[in-house]
PDB file of C-alpha atoms in Angstrom:
ATOM      1  CA  MET A   1      35.707 -33.691  10.393  1.00  0.00           C
ATOM      2  CA  ASP A   2      34.847 -31.239  13.108  1.00  0.00           C
ATOM      3  CA  PRO A   3      33.230 -32.507  16.318  1.00  0.00           C
ATOM      4  CA  VAL A   4      29.497 -32.934  16.154  1.00  0.00           C
ATOM      5  CA  PRO A   5      27.707 -29.850  17.658  1.00  0.00           C
ATOM      6  CA  GLN A   6      26.573 -30.506  21.112  1.00  0.00           C
ATOM      7  CA  THR A   7      23.245 -29.835  22.724  1.00  0.00           C
ATOM      8  CA  ARG A   8      22.982 -27.627  25.820  1.00  0.00           C
ATOM      9  CA  PRO A   9      25.445 -28.271  28.690  1.00  0.00           C
ATOM     10  CA  GLN A  10      23.799 -29.364  32.013  1.00  0.00           C
ATOM     11  CA  THR A  11      26.221 -28.676  34.863  1.00  0.00           C
ATOM     12  CA  ALA A  12      25.152 -25.058  35.615  1.00  0.00           C
ATOM     13  CA  SER A  13      21.526 -26.179  36.253  1.00  0.00           C
ATOM     14  CA  ALA A  14      22.660 -27.922  39.473  1.00  0.00           C
ATOM     15  CA  LEU A  15      24.296 -24.960  41.051  1.00  0.00           C
ATOM     16  CA  ARG A  16      22.962 -22.362  43.494  1.00  0.00           C
ATOM     17  CA  ARG A  17      25.008 -19.838  41.742  1.00  0.00           C
ATOM     18  CA  ALA A  18      27.116 -20.286  38.670  1.00  0.00           C
ATOM     19  CA  PRO A  19      30.843 -19.173  38.878  1.00  0.00           C
ATOM     20  CA  VAL A  20      31.559 -16.005  37.102  1.00  0.00           C
ATOM     21  CA  GLN A  21      35.320 -15.505  37.482  1.00  0.00           C
ATOM     22  CA  GLN A  22      37.934 -17.996  36.322  1.00  0.00           C
ATOM     23  CA  ARG A  23      39.181 -18.509  39.956  1.00  0.00           C
ATOM     24  CA  SER A  24      35.590 -19.327  41.101  1.00  0.00           C
ATOM     25  CA  ALA A  25      35.272 -21.877  38.183  1.00  0.00           C
ATOM     26  CA  GLU A  26      38.490 -23.498  39.138  1.00  0.00           C
ATOM     27  CA  ARG A  27      37.398 -23.792  42.770  1.00  0.00           C
ATOM     28  CA  LEU A  28      34.129 -25.462  41.650  1.00  0.00           C
ATOM     29  CA  ALA A  29      36.078 -27.945  39.567  1.00  0.00           C
ATOM     30  CA  ARG A  30      38.266 -28.783  42.576  1.00  0.00           C
ATOM     31  CA  ILE A  31      35.175 -29.330  44.721  1.00  0.00           C
ATOM     32  CA  LEU A  32      33.622 -31.718  42.103  1.00  0.00           C
ATOM     33  CA  ASP A  33      36.876 -33.554  41.563  1.00  0.00           C
ATOM     34  CA  ALA A  34      37.205 -34.081  45.348  1.00  0.00           C
ATOM     35  CA  CYS A  35      33.635 -35.230  45.527  1.00  0.00           C
ATOM     36  CA  ALA A  36      34.252 -37.876  42.775  1.00  0.00           C
ATOM     37  CA  VAL A  37      37.361 -39.250  44.465  1.00  0.00           C
ATOM     38  CA  LEU A  38      35.648 -39.434  47.864  1.00  0.00           C
ATOM     39  CA  LEU A  39      32.756 -41.251  46.322  1.00  0.00           C
ATOM     40  CA  ASP A  40      35.180 -44.089  45.304  1.00  0.00           C
ATOM     41  CA  GLU A  41      36.848 -44.060  48.775  1.00  0.00           C
ATOM     42  CA  THR A  42      33.786 -43.778  51.098  1.00  0.00           C
ATOM     43  CA  GLY A  43      30.692 -44.327  49.067  1.00  0.00           C
ATOM     44  CA  TYR A  44      27.675 -42.009  48.913  1.00  0.00           C
ATOM     45  CA  GLU A  45      26.236 -42.694  52.412  1.00  0.00           C
ATOM     46  CA  ARG A  46      29.450 -41.498  54.176  1.00  0.00           C
ATOM     47  CA  LEU A  47      30.102 -38.556  51.787  1.00  0.00           C
ATOM     48  CA  SER A  48      29.841 -35.175  53.440  1.00  0.00           C
ATOM     49  CA  THR A  49      30.254 -31.587  52.222  1.00  0.00           C
ATOM     50  CA  ARG A  50      32.822 -30.953  54.986  1.00  0.00           C
ATOM     51  CA  ALA A  51      35.022 -33.917  53.901  1.00  0.00           C
ATOM     52  CA  VAL A  52      34.837 -32.630  50.312  1.00  0.00           C
ATOM     53  CA  ALA A  53      35.919 -29.147  51.358  1.00  0.00           C
ATOM     54  CA  VAL A  54      38.866 -30.577  53.243  1.00  0.00           C
ATOM     55  CA  ARG A  55      39.987 -32.750  50.321  1.00  0.00           C
ATOM     56  CA  ALA A  56      39.546 -29.869  47.801  1.00  0.00           C
ATOM     57  CA  GLY A  57      41.499 -27.520  50.098  1.00  0.00           C
ATOM     58  CA  VAL A  58      38.690 -24.862  50.089  1.00  0.00           C
ATOM     59  CA  PRO A  59      36.808 -23.221  52.932  1.00  0.00           C
ATOM     60  CA  ILE A  60      33.492 -24.994  53.744  1.00  0.00           C
ATOM     61  CA  GLY A  61      31.739 -21.689  52.835  1.00  0.00           C
ATOM     62  CA  SER A  62      32.995 -22.206  49.255  1.00  0.00           C
ATOM     63  CA  VAL A  63      31.075 -25.490  49.005  1.00  0.00           C
ATOM     64  CA  TYR A  64      27.900 -23.886  50.440  1.00  0.00           C
ATOM     65  CA  ARG A  65      28.269 -21.128  47.903  1.00  0.00           C
ATOM     66  CA  PHE A  66      27.628 -23.607  45.112  1.00  0.00           C
ATOM     67  CA  PHE A  67      25.582 -26.295  46.887  1.00  0.00           C
ATOM     68  CA  GLY A  68      23.074 -26.528  49.771  1.00  0.00           C
ATOM     69  CA  ASN A  69      23.807 -30.148  50.591  1.00  0.00           C
ATOM     70  CA  LYS A  70      25.645 -33.174  49.387  1.00  0.00           C
ATOM     71  CA  ARG A  71      22.792 -34.295  47.106  1.00  0.00           C
ATOM     72  CA  ALA A  72      22.999 -30.986  45.195  1.00  0.00           C
ATOM     73  CA  MET A  73      26.812 -31.494  45.013  1.00  0.00           C
ATOM     74  CA  VAL A  74      26.515 -35.047  43.618  1.00  0.00           C
ATOM     75  CA  ALA A  75      23.839 -33.916  41.187  1.00  0.00           C
ATOM     76  CA  ALA A  76      26.239 -31.349  39.823  1.00  0.00           C
ATOM     77  CA  LEU A  77      28.876 -34.025  39.453  1.00  0.00           C
ATOM     78  CA  ALA A  78      26.442 -36.264  37.642  1.00  0.00           C
ATOM     79  CA  LEU A  79      25.565 -33.441  35.186  1.00  0.00           C
ATOM     80  CA  ARG A  80      29.297 -32.723  34.680  1.00  0.00           C
ATOM     81  CA  ASN A  81      29.700 -36.401  33.848  1.00  0.00           C
ATOM     82  CA  LEU A  82      27.006 -36.068  31.273  1.00  0.00           C
ATOM     83  CA  ASP A  83      28.562 -32.936  29.716  1.00  0.00           C
ATOM     84  CA  ARG A  84      31.945 -34.700  29.600  1.00  0.00           C
ATOM     85  CA  TYR A  85      30.392 -37.882  28.111  1.00  0.00           C
ATOM     86  CA  ALA A  86      28.664 -35.850  25.343  1.00  0.00           C
ATOM     87  CA  GLU A  87      32.002 -34.274  24.552  1.00  0.00           C
ATOM     88  CA  ARG A  88      33.611 -37.649  24.208  1.00  0.00           C
ATOM     89  CA  VAL A  89      30.861 -39.025  22.059  1.00  0.00           C
ATOM     90  CA  SER A  90      30.993 -35.933  19.924  1.00  0.00           C
ATOM     91  CA  GLU A  91      34.634 -36.416  19.258  1.00  0.00           C
ATOM     92  CA  ARG A  92      34.151 -40.099  18.408  1.00  0.00           C
ATOM     93  CA  LEU A  93      31.313 -39.312  16.059  1.00  0.00           C
ATOM     94  CA  ALA A  94      33.487 -36.695  14.284  1.00  0.00           C
ATOM     95  CA  ALA A  95      35.853 -39.561  13.411  1.00  0.00           C
ATOM     96  CA  THR A  96      33.132 -41.902  12.272  1.00  0.00           C
ATOM     97  CA  PRO A  97      31.984 -42.220   8.629  1.00  0.00           C
ATOM     98  CA  LEU A  98      28.488 -40.853   8.245  1.00  0.00           C
ATOM     99  CA  LEU A  99      26.910 -44.091   6.993  1.00  0.00           C
ATOM    100  CA  ASP A 100      28.643 -46.350   9.632  1.00  0.00           C
ATOM    101  CA  ALA A 101      25.772 -47.089  12.059  1.00  0.00           C
ATOM    102  CA  HIS A 102      27.722 -49.620  14.003  1.00  0.00           C
ATOM    103  CA  GLY A 103      30.710 -47.127  14.347  1.00  0.00           C
ATOM    104  CA  ALA A 104      28.316 -44.579  15.814  1.00  0.00           C
ATOM    105  CA  ILE A 105      26.951 -47.168  18.286  1.00  0.00           C
ATOM    106  CA  ASP A 106      30.501 -48.172  19.201  1.00  0.00           C
ATOM    107  CA  GLY A 107      31.315 -44.550  20.021  1.00  0.00           C
ATOM    108  CA  VAL A 108      28.308 -44.126  22.268  1.00  0.00           C
ATOM    109  CA  LEU A 109      28.884 -47.457  24.066  1.00  0.00           C
ATOM    110  CA  ASP A 110      32.637 -47.433  24.218  1.00  0.00           C
ATOM    111  CA  GLU A 111      32.901 -43.982  25.779  1.00  0.00           C
ATOM    112  CA  PHE A 112      30.408 -45.020  28.439  1.00  0.00           C
ATOM    113  CA  ILE A 113      32.414 -48.113  29.287  1.00  0.00           C
ATOM    114  CA  ALA A 114      35.615 -46.190  29.311  1.00  0.00           C
ATOM    115  CA  MET A 115      34.234 -43.632  31.833  1.00  0.00           C
ATOM    116  CA  LYS A 116      32.956 -46.515  33.995  1.00  0.00           C
ATOM    117  CA  ARG A 117      36.512 -47.894  34.110  1.00  0.00           C
ATOM    118  CA  THR A 118      38.594 -44.735  34.446  1.00  0.00           C
ATOM    119  CA  VAL A 119      36.675 -41.689  35.639  1.00  0.00           C
ATOM    120  CA  PRO A 120      36.714 -41.245  39.478  1.00  0.00           C
ATOM    121  CA  GLY A 121      33.312 -41.648  41.055  1.00  0.00           C
ATOM    122  CA  PHE A 122      31.682 -42.676  37.806  1.00  0.00           C
ATOM    123  CA  ALA A 123      31.119 -46.294  38.813  1.00  0.00           C
ATOM    124  CA  LEU A 124      28.866 -45.098  41.624  1.00  0.00           C
ATOM    125  CA  VAL A 125      27.454 -41.908  40.253  1.00  0.00           C
ATOM    126  CA  ASP A 126      27.321 -41.777  36.423  1.00  0.00           C
ATOM    127  CA  PHE A 127      24.477 -39.449  35.356  1.00  0.00           C
ATOM    128  CA  GLY A 128      22.168 -39.535  38.328  1.00  0.00           C
ATOM    129  CA  VAL A 129      22.139 -39.255  42.176  1.00  0.00           C
ATOM    130  CA  PRO A 130      21.809 -42.423  44.285  1.00  0.00           C
ATOM    131  CA  ALA A 131      18.365 -42.910  45.864  1.00  0.00           C
ATOM    132  CA  ALA A 132      17.979 -40.767  49.014  1.00  0.00           C
ATOM    133  CA  ALA A 133      18.191 -42.615  52.324  1.00  0.00           C
ATOM    134  CA  PRO A 134      15.313 -42.103  54.773  1.00  0.00           C
ATOM    135  CA  GLY A 135      15.545 -38.672  56.365  1.00  0.00           C
ATOM    136  CA  GLU A 136      18.314 -37.543  53.915  1.00  0.00           C
ATOM    137  CA  ALA A 137      16.210 -34.603  52.782  1.00  0.00           C
ATOM    138  CA  SER A 138      16.734 -32.934  56.032  1.00  0.00           C
ATOM    139  CA  ASP A 139      20.399 -33.665  56.548  1.00  0.00           C
ATOM    140  CA  THR A 140      21.504 -30.103  56.308  1.00  0.00           C
ATOM    141  CA  PRO A 141      22.024 -29.495  60.132  1.00  0.00           C
ATOM    142  CA  ALA A 142      24.003 -32.756  60.557  1.00  0.00           C
ATOM    143  CA  ASP A 143      26.071 -32.313  57.445  1.00  0.00           C
ATOM    144  CA  GLN A 144      26.763 -28.653  57.525  1.00  0.00           C
ATOM    145  CA  GLY A 145      26.871 -27.831  61.151  1.00  0.00           C
ATOM    146  CA  PRO A 146      26.728 -23.972  61.397  1.00  0.00           C
ATOM    147  CA  GLY A 147      26.053 -24.576  57.830  1.00  0.00           C
ATOM    148  CA  VAL A 148      25.019 -21.954  55.307  1.00  0.00           C
ATOM    149  CA  ALA A 149      26.019 -19.299  57.718  1.00  0.00           C
ATOM    150  CA  GLY A 150      29.573 -20.181  56.490  1.00  0.00           C
ATOM    151  CA  ASP A 151      28.564 -18.564  53.205  1.00  0.00           C
ATOM    152  CA  PRO A 152      28.004 -14.842  53.924  1.00  0.00           C
ATOM    153  CA  GLY A 153      26.194 -14.553  50.504  1.00  0.00           C
ATOM    154  CA  ALA A 154      23.660 -17.239  51.273  1.00  0.00           C
ATOM    155  CA  ALA A 155      19.911 -16.409  51.532  1.00  0.00           C
ATOM    156  CA  PRO A 156      17.153 -18.206  53.318  1.00  0.00           C
ATOM    157  CA  GLY A 157      16.029 -21.208  51.341  1.00  0.00           C
ATOM    158  CA  ASP A 158      19.295 -21.332  49.416  1.00  0.00           C
ATOM    159  CA  ASP A 159      19.887 -24.850  50.684  1.00  0.00           C
ATOM    160  CA  VAL A 160      17.448 -26.222  48.131  1.00  0.00           C
ATOM    161  CA  ALA A 161      19.190 -27.519  45.016  1.00  0.00           C
ATOM    162  CA  PRO A 162      17.854 -25.819  41.877  1.00  0.00           C
ATOM    163  CA  HIS A 163      18.269 -28.937  39.798  1.00  0.00           C
ATOM    164  CA  ASP A 164      15.199 -31.044  39.600  1.00  0.00           C
ATOM    165  CA  GLU A 165      16.374 -34.389  40.776  1.00  0.00           C
ATOM    166  CA  THR A 166      13.094 -36.004  39.800  1.00  0.00           C
ATOM    167  CA  GLU A 167      14.179 -35.676  36.142  1.00  0.00           C
ATOM    168  CA  ASP A 168      15.018 -39.116  34.807  1.00  0.00           C
ATOM    169  CA  PRO A 169      18.832 -39.309  34.179  1.00  0.00           C
ATOM    170  CA  ASN A 170      18.366 -41.777  31.344  1.00  0.00           C
ATOM    171  CA  ARG A 171      16.024 -39.399  29.567  1.00  0.00           C
ATOM    172  CA  LEU A 172      18.671 -36.666  29.814  1.00  0.00           C
ATOM    173  CA  VAL A 173      21.262 -39.060  28.415  1.00  0.00           C
ATOM    174  CA  ALA A 174      18.975 -40.127  25.601  1.00  0.00           C
ATOM    175  CA  GLU A 175      18.234 -36.483  24.789  1.00  0.00           C
ATOM    176  CA  ARG A 176      21.879 -35.670  24.468  1.00  0.00           C
ATOM    177  CA  ILE A 177      22.765 -38.817  22.428  1.00  0.00           C
ATOM    178  CA  CYS A 178      19.756 -38.283  20.118  1.00  0.00           C
ATOM    179  CA  GLY A 179      20.862 -34.692  19.431  1.00  0.00           C
ATOM    180  CA  LEU A 180      24.428 -35.810  18.730  1.00  0.00           C
ATOM    181  CA  LEU A 181      23.305 -38.718  16.388  1.00  0.00           C
ATOM    182  CA  ALA A 182      20.809 -36.532  14.614  1.00  0.00           C
ATOM    183  CA  ALA A 183      23.505 -33.922  13.914  1.00  0.00           C
ATOM    184  CA  HIS A 184      25.911 -36.699  12.812  1.00  0.00           C
ATOM    185  CA  LEU A 185      23.475 -38.199  10.446  1.00  0.00           C
ATOM    186  CA  GLY A 186      22.055 -34.901   9.184  1.00  0.00           C
ATOM    187  CA  ARG A 187      18.474 -35.846  10.018  1.00  0.00           C
ATOM    188  CA  PRO A 188      15.760 -34.417  12.386  1.00  0.00           C
ATOM    189  CA  ALA A 189      15.840 -35.614  15.979  1.00  0.00           C
ATOM    190  CA  ASP A 190      12.233 -36.756  15.531  1.00  0.00           C
ATOM    191  CA  GLU A 191       9.961 -38.633  17.894  1.00  0.00           C
ATOM    192  CA  GLU A 192      10.890 -42.060  16.438  1.00  0.00           C
ATOM    193  CA  LEU A 193      14.597 -41.419  16.901  1.00  0.00           C
ATOM    194  CA  HIS A 194      14.043 -40.139  20.443  1.00  0.00           C
ATOM    195  CA  ARG A 195      12.072 -43.305  21.245  1.00  0.00           C
ATOM    196  CA  LYS A 196      14.587 -45.639  19.727  1.00  0.00           C
ATOM    197  CA  VAL A 197      17.556 -43.917  21.506  1.00  0.00           C
ATOM    198  CA  LEU A 198      15.675 -43.882  24.867  1.00  0.00           C
ATOM    199  CA  VAL A 199      15.020 -47.648  24.666  1.00  0.00           C
ATOM    200  CA  GLY A 200      18.594 -48.229  23.648  1.00  0.00           C
ATOM    201  CA  VAL A 201      19.875 -46.145  26.566  1.00  0.00           C
ATOM    202  CA  GLU A 202      17.629 -47.898  29.104  1.00  0.00           C
ATOM    203  CA  THR A 203      18.690 -51.433  27.778  1.00  0.00           C
ATOM    204  CA  ALA A 204      22.329 -50.594  27.619  1.00  0.00           C
ATOM    205  CA  ASP A 205      22.293 -49.088  31.099  1.00  0.00           C
ATOM    206  CA  ALA A 206      20.818 -52.240  32.659  1.00  0.00           C
ATOM    207  CA  LEU A 207      23.174 -54.525  30.779  1.00  0.00           C
ATOM    208  CA  VAL A 208      26.246 -52.444  31.518  1.00  0.00           C
ATOM    209  CA  ARG A 209      25.362 -52.488  35.255  1.00  0.00           C
ATOM    210  CA  LEU A 210      25.091 -56.215  35.042  1.00  0.00           C
ATOM    211  CA  ALA A 211      28.507 -56.413  33.267  1.00  0.00           C
ATOM    212  CA  PHE A 212      30.119 -54.346  36.109  1.00  0.00           C
ATOM    213  CA  ARG A 213      28.401 -56.325  38.814  1.00  0.00           C
ATOM    214  CA  THR A 214      29.749 -59.553  37.245  1.00  0.00           C
ATOM    215  CA  ASP A 215      33.242 -58.107  36.853  1.00  0.00           C
ATOM    216  CA  PRO A 216      34.498 -54.835  38.392  1.00  0.00           C
ATOM    217  CA  ALA A 217      36.208 -54.063  35.080  1.00  0.00           C
ATOM    218  CA  GLY A 218      33.102 -54.814  33.054  1.00  0.00           C
ATOM    219  CA  ASP A 219      32.581 -58.402  31.872  1.00  0.00           C
ATOM    220  CA  PRO A 220      33.679 -58.377  28.273  1.00  0.00           C
ATOM    221  CA  ALA A 221      31.243 -61.055  27.144  1.00  0.00           C
ATOM    222  CA  LEU A 222      28.237 -59.096  28.504  1.00  0.00           C
ATOM    223  CA  VAL A 223      29.574 -55.886  26.978  1.00  0.00           C
ATOM    224  CA  ASP A 224      29.814 -57.725  23.649  1.00  0.00           C
ATOM    225  CA  GLU A 225      26.206 -58.893  24.057  1.00  0.00           C
ATOM    226  CA  THR A 226      25.076 -55.320  24.776  1.00  0.00           C
ATOM    227  CA  ARG A 227      26.892 -54.152  21.642  1.00  0.00           C
ATOM    228  CA  LEU A 228      25.227 -56.814  19.434  1.00  0.00           C
ATOM    229  CA  LEU A 229      21.830 -55.961  20.816  1.00  0.00           C
ATOM    230  CA  LEU A 230      22.316 -52.211  20.099  1.00  0.00           C
ATOM    231  CA  TYR A 231      23.486 -53.081  16.534  1.00  0.00           C
ATOM    232  CA  ALA A 232      20.379 -55.067  15.975  1.00  0.00           C
ATOM    233  CA  TYR A 233      17.955 -52.531  17.470  1.00  0.00           C
ATOM    234  CA  LEU A 234      19.402 -49.153  16.654  1.00  0.00           C
ATOM    235  CA  GLY A 235      21.535 -49.993  13.657  1.00  0.00           C
ATOM    236  CA  PRO A 236      18.625 -49.923  11.089  1.00  0.00           C
ATOM    237  CA  SER A 237      17.418 -46.451  12.372  1.00  0.00           C
ATOM    238  CA  LEU A 238      20.958 -45.056  11.998  1.00  0.00           C
ATOM    239  CA  SER A 239      21.844 -46.444   8.587  1.00  0.00           C
TER     240      SER A 239
END
């Protein structure tokens, strides 16, 4: 069975300007990869665009070409995570029998758990940016030094990330999962399915966070409880 068609990708919406050439796209990928690794090493508070540029092996101006500050950069990483998660779920659903509701739920939950365990930076930043510290909105001078001047193509006001950070990450996740499940089941992504999936996402997110606070690898008993809850709540709607 072919992979389930995906809903619109999200990553580009977090960028000041989208890469056009392959070399530019590869440079953006290196920047986001470096950001993810440094999140694991230093945490969000100590992350800086300059440190990411050094780790990625790119000029600091290349970072500013895509992002005005570290929040915009981390927002792009979170949306890339969502795109990659949707890809993984799509592939799992393609291998799941159409009437196997529990198999579909397993695919959605297992891929999330696997990314928590293996994807750099995902344990700290999965699909959303950490809450801003006091004063962080004006961190451009401290974080960027001479700053956007390092990007000769930057225009006044370009240091504002185009992605709307007020958009609820769990609603974005639920939208993507709902579209994938609807396509897999051959049914409309109607209001009832959206509501059921959103409640499932919110519940699973809270329980998975608890599982990883209890055990850095994800407490297996709590993961199993999460799975049983999703079976009971979502299963009838997906059968």
